[in-house]
Amino acid sequence: MPAPMIAPSILSADFARLADEARAVEGAEWLHVDVMDAHFVPNLTLGLPIVQSLLKATDIPLDCHLMIDNPGRWAPPYAEAGAYNVTFHAEATDDPVAVARDIRAAGAKAGLSIKPNTPIEPYLEILQNFDTLLVMSVEPGFGGQSFIASVLDKARTVRRLVDSGELRLIVEIDGGINEDTVEAAAEAGVDCFVAGSAVYGASDPAAAVRALRQKAAAASPHLTLA
Ligand code: DX5
Ligand code: ZN
């Protein structure tokens, strides 16, 4: 059985010290990078130049979460730059399969994200074109919000399809994950857990990553510690 993946979100890190902040979570499977454009979400964070610098500063694979309009235009450059996984929002495009194809052609894994109120059913038949599904468990835009447990049904639905062999996909969850909520997400079948404030708000971020991984493994029916 695989181990739980933990993806610390640098949205809660010190943006003036990103290289140090990446080092502070060494051992994390992915580093989650929230790109926001102040259009798709009411917040503005960082873009391609900072991702390019971060790629030189860390060996942790970058998990870029694009909360932006027009991902067809803006997502492939993150893959070309060397991001490991590039996730965009289903709500931001009419042709998610084409965007996934372009991301993969540019050398990255492709991820589809859905907001808390977006149902998964309309997207089930296109998930075979993706490597990851990012289930948002808060409204995208800000760190430090409370976990919305009702989204876990979407993780359960996709977990069943993965377990039955119909899909090959990493199920990822993002928003409000901490030591109190990670177990419910793990029970629902999540593989990869994004955590911002729970990691970077801790006095020892690397220890917080280990604690989340441990709790996820203990609660998950399909994950275990290596
Ligand atoms: C929110 C971002 C999240 C955020 C999570 O729009 O997508 O990745 O950093 O932060 P926490 O873990 O604090 O909810
Ligand atoms: Zn995110």
mmCIF file of N, CA and C in Angstrom, residues 133 135 137 147-163 171-173 177 181-193 215-216 218-223:
data_model
loop_
_atom_site.group_PDB
_atom_site.id
_atom_site.type_symbol
_atom_site.label_atom_id
_atom_site.label_comp_id
_atom_site.label_asym_id
_atom_site.label_seq_id
_atom_site.Cartn_x
_atom_site.Cartn_y
_atom_site.Cartn_z
ATOM 1 N N LEU A 133 -7.043 14.614 -9.051
ATOM 2 C CA LEU A 133 -8.289 15.354 -8.834
ATOM 3 C C LEU A 133 -8.140 16.085 -7.511
ATOM 4 N N VAL A 135 -9.967 18.024 -4.797
ATOM 5 C CA VAL A 135 -11.271 18.358 -4.226
ATOM 6 C C VAL A 135 -11.063 19.519 -3.254
ATOM 7 N N SER A 137 -11.922 21.762 -0.245
ATOM 8 C CA SER A 137 -12.720 21.634 0.966
ATOM 9 C C SER A 137 -12.845 22.974 1.689
ATOM 10 N N PHE A 147 -12.742 23.582 7.362
ATOM 11 C CA PHE A 147 -12.975 22.414 6.513
ATOM 12 C C PHE A 147 -14.463 22.187 6.265
ATOM 13 N N ILE A 148 -14.844 21.963 5.001
ATOM 14 C CA ILE A 148 -16.234 21.657 4.643
ATOM 15 C C ILE A 148 -16.339 20.151 4.413
ATOM 16 N N ALA A 149 -16.863 19.443 5.403
ATOM 17 C CA ALA A 149 -16.818 17.972 5.372
ATOM 18 C C ALA A 149 -17.708 17.382 4.284
ATOM 19 N N SER A 150 -18.728 18.119 3.854
ATOM 20 C CA SER A 150 -19.669 17.543 2.870
ATOM 21 C C SER A 150 -19.002 17.247 1.525
ATOM 22 N N VAL A 151 -17.829 17.824 1.264
ATOM 23 C CA VAL A 151 -17.165 17.538 -0.027
ATOM 24 C C VAL A 151 -16.587 16.118 -0.060
ATOM 25 N N LEU A 152 -16.528 15.474 1.102
ATOM 26 C CA LEU A 152 -15.880 14.163 1.140
ATOM 27 C C LEU A 152 -16.623 13.106 0.323
ATOM 28 N N ASP A 153 -17.925 13.334 0.093
ATOM 29 C CA ASP A 153 -18.660 12.390 -0.766
ATOM 30 C C ASP A 153 -18.037 12.322 -2.160
ATOM 31 N N LYS A 154 -17.495 13.473 -2.621
ATOM 32 C CA LYS A 154 -16.863 13.486 -3.946
ATOM 33 C C LYS A 154 -15.590 12.638 -3.930
ATOM 34 N N ALA A 155 -14.845 12.726 -2.842
ATOM 35 C CA ALA A 155 -13.633 11.898 -2.724
ATOM 36 C C ALA A 155 -14.013 10.418 -2.691
ATOM 37 N N ARG A 156 -15.085 10.100 -1.967
ATOM 38 C CA ARG A 156 -15.530 8.692 -1.880
ATOM 39 C C ARG A 156 -15.923 8.158 -3.250
ATOM 40 N N THR A 157 -16.661 8.965 -3.998
ATOM 41 C CA THR A 157 -17.101 8.541 -5.335
ATOM 42 C C THR A 157 -15.903 8.201 -6.217
ATOM 43 N N VAL A 158 -14.911 9.075 -6.216
ATOM 44 C CA VAL A 158 -13.758 8.863 -7.096
ATOM 45 C C VAL A 158 -12.878 7.734 -6.559
ATOM 46 N N ARG A 159 -12.761 7.627 -5.241
ATOM 47 C CA ARG A 159 -11.996 6.517 -4.651
ATOM 48 C C ARG A 159 -12.520 5.163 -5.132
ATOM 49 N N ARG A 160 -13.859 5.051 -5.157
ATOM 50 C CA ARG A 160 -14.464 3.783 -5.597
ATOM 51 C C ARG A 160 -14.057 3.462 -7.031
ATOM 52 N N LEU A 161 -14.034 4.484 -7.878
ATOM 53 C CA LEU A 161 -13.672 4.255 -9.285
ATOM 54 C C LEU A 161 -12.193 3.891 -9.420
ATOM 55 N N VAL A 162 -11.365 4.447 -8.545
ATOM 56 C CA VAL A 162 -9.937 4.107 -8.578
ATOM 57 C C VAL A 162 -9.751 2.672 -8.072
ATOM 58 N N ASP A 163 -10.425 2.359 -6.976
ATOM 59 C CA ASP A 163 -10.267 1.024 -6.394
ATOM 60 C C ASP A 163 -10.780 -0.071 -7.323
ATOM 61 N N VAL A 171 -6.163 11.210 -5.608
ATOM 62 C CA VAL A 171 -7.241 12.022 -5.038
ATOM 63 C C VAL A 171 -6.619 12.944 -3.987
ATOM 64 N N GLU A 172 -6.765 14.239 -4.223
ATOM 65 C CA GLU A 172 -6.105 15.246 -3.389
ATOM 66 C C GLU A 172 -7.176 16.138 -2.765
ATOM 67 N N ILE A 173 -6.910 16.603 -1.552
ATOM 68 C CA ILE A 173 -7.874 17.505 -0.908
ATOM 69 C C ILE A 173 -7.150 18.751 -0.437
ATOM 70 N N ILE A 177 -7.300 21.400 6.123
ATOM 71 C CA ILE A 177 -6.750 20.130 6.610
ATOM 72 C C ILE A 177 -5.812 20.397 7.788
ATOM 73 N N THR A 181 -8.968 17.232 11.119
ATOM 74 C CA THR A 181 -9.773 16.921 9.932
ATOM 75 C C THR A 181 -9.127 15.889 9.007
ATOM 76 N N VAL A 182 -7.823 15.659 9.163
ATOM 77 C CA VAL A 182 -7.113 14.806 8.200
ATOM 78 C C VAL A 182 -7.642 13.370 8.224
ATOM 79 N N GLU A 183 -8.108 12.923 9.403
ATOM 80 C CA GLU A 183 -8.565 11.533 9.486
ATOM 81 C C GLU A 183 -9.836 11.310 8.666
ATOM 82 N N ALA A 184 -10.766 12.249 8.744
ATOM 83 C CA ALA A 184 -12.009 12.104 7.967
ATOM 84 C C ALA A 184 -11.696 12.068 6.473
ATOM 85 N N ALA A 185 -10.755 12.900 6.058
ATOM 86 C CA ALA A 185 -10.382 12.912 4.634
ATOM 87 C C ALA A 185 -9.716 11.588 4.246
ATOM 88 N N ALA A 186 -8.881 11.082 5.131
ATOM 89 C CA ALA A 186 -8.201 9.812 4.849
ATOM 90 C C ALA A 186 -9.208 8.669 4.764
ATOM 91 N N GLU A 187 -10.168 8.658 5.681
ATOM 92 C CA GLU A 187 -11.209 7.610 5.664
ATOM 93 C C GLU A 187 -11.999 7.633 4.367
ATOM 94 N N ALA A 188 -12.162 8.839 3.812
ATOM 95 C CA ALA A 188 -12.947 8.983 2.576
ATOM 96 C C ALA A 188 -12.162 8.549 1.348
ATOM 97 N N GLY A 189 -10.864 8.281 1.523
ATOM 98 C CA GLY A 189 -10.111 7.749 0.399
ATOM 99 C C GLY A 189 -9.147 8.706 -0.271
ATOM 100 N N VAL A 190 -8.863 9.814 0.400
ATOM 101 C CA VAL A 190 -7.907 10.782 -0.149
ATOM 102 C C VAL A 190 -6.490 10.195 -0.103
ATOM 103 N N ASP A 191 -5.686 10.523 -1.147
ATOM 104 C CA ASP A 191 -4.282 10.103 -1.216
ATOM 105 C C ASP A 191 -3.315 11.204 -0.789
ATOM 106 N N CYS A 192 -3.668 12.446 -1.136
ATOM 107 C CA CYS A 192 -2.728 13.559 -0.983
ATOM 108 C C CYS A 192 -3.426 14.711 -0.262
ATOM 109 N N PHE A 193 -2.794 15.209 0.793
ATOM 110 C CA PHE A 193 -3.415 16.162 1.702
ATOM 111 C C PHE A 193 -2.645 17.480 1.649
ATOM 112 N N LYS A 215 -1.265 10.454 11.032
ATOM 113 C CA LYS A 215 -2.707 10.383 11.304
ATOM 114 C C LYS A 215 -3.479 9.902 10.090
ATOM 115 N N ALA A 216 -3.063 10.357 8.916
ATOM 116 C CA ALA A 216 -3.736 9.934 7.687
ATOM 117 C C ALA A 216 -3.564 8.431 7.494
ATOM 118 N N ALA A 218 -3.041 6.138 9.713
ATOM 119 C CA ALA A 218 -3.774 5.370 10.717
ATOM 120 C C ALA A 218 -5.266 5.293 10.379
ATOM 121 N N ALA A 219 -5.783 6.334 9.725
ATOM 122 C CA ALA A 219 -7.225 6.391 9.462
ATOM 123 C C ALA A 219 -7.603 5.839 8.086
ATOM 124 N N SER A 220 -6.623 5.692 7.196
ATOM 125 C CA SER A 220 -6.947 5.361 5.811
ATOM 126 C C SER A 220 -7.102 3.864 5.587
ATOM 127 N N PRO A 221 -8.124 3.470 4.816
ATOM 128 C CA PRO A 221 -8.249 2.056 4.466
ATOM 129 C C PRO A 221 -7.245 1.617 3.402
ATOM 130 N N HIS A 222 -6.623 2.550 2.685
ATOM 131 C CA HIS A 222 -5.798 2.144 1.540
ATOM 132 C C HIS A 222 -4.376 2.695 1.572
ATOM 133 N N LEU A 223 -4.014 3.399 2.650
ATOM 134 C CA LEU A 223 -2.661 3.962 2.746
ATOM 135 C C LEU A 223 -1.996 3.449 4.015
#
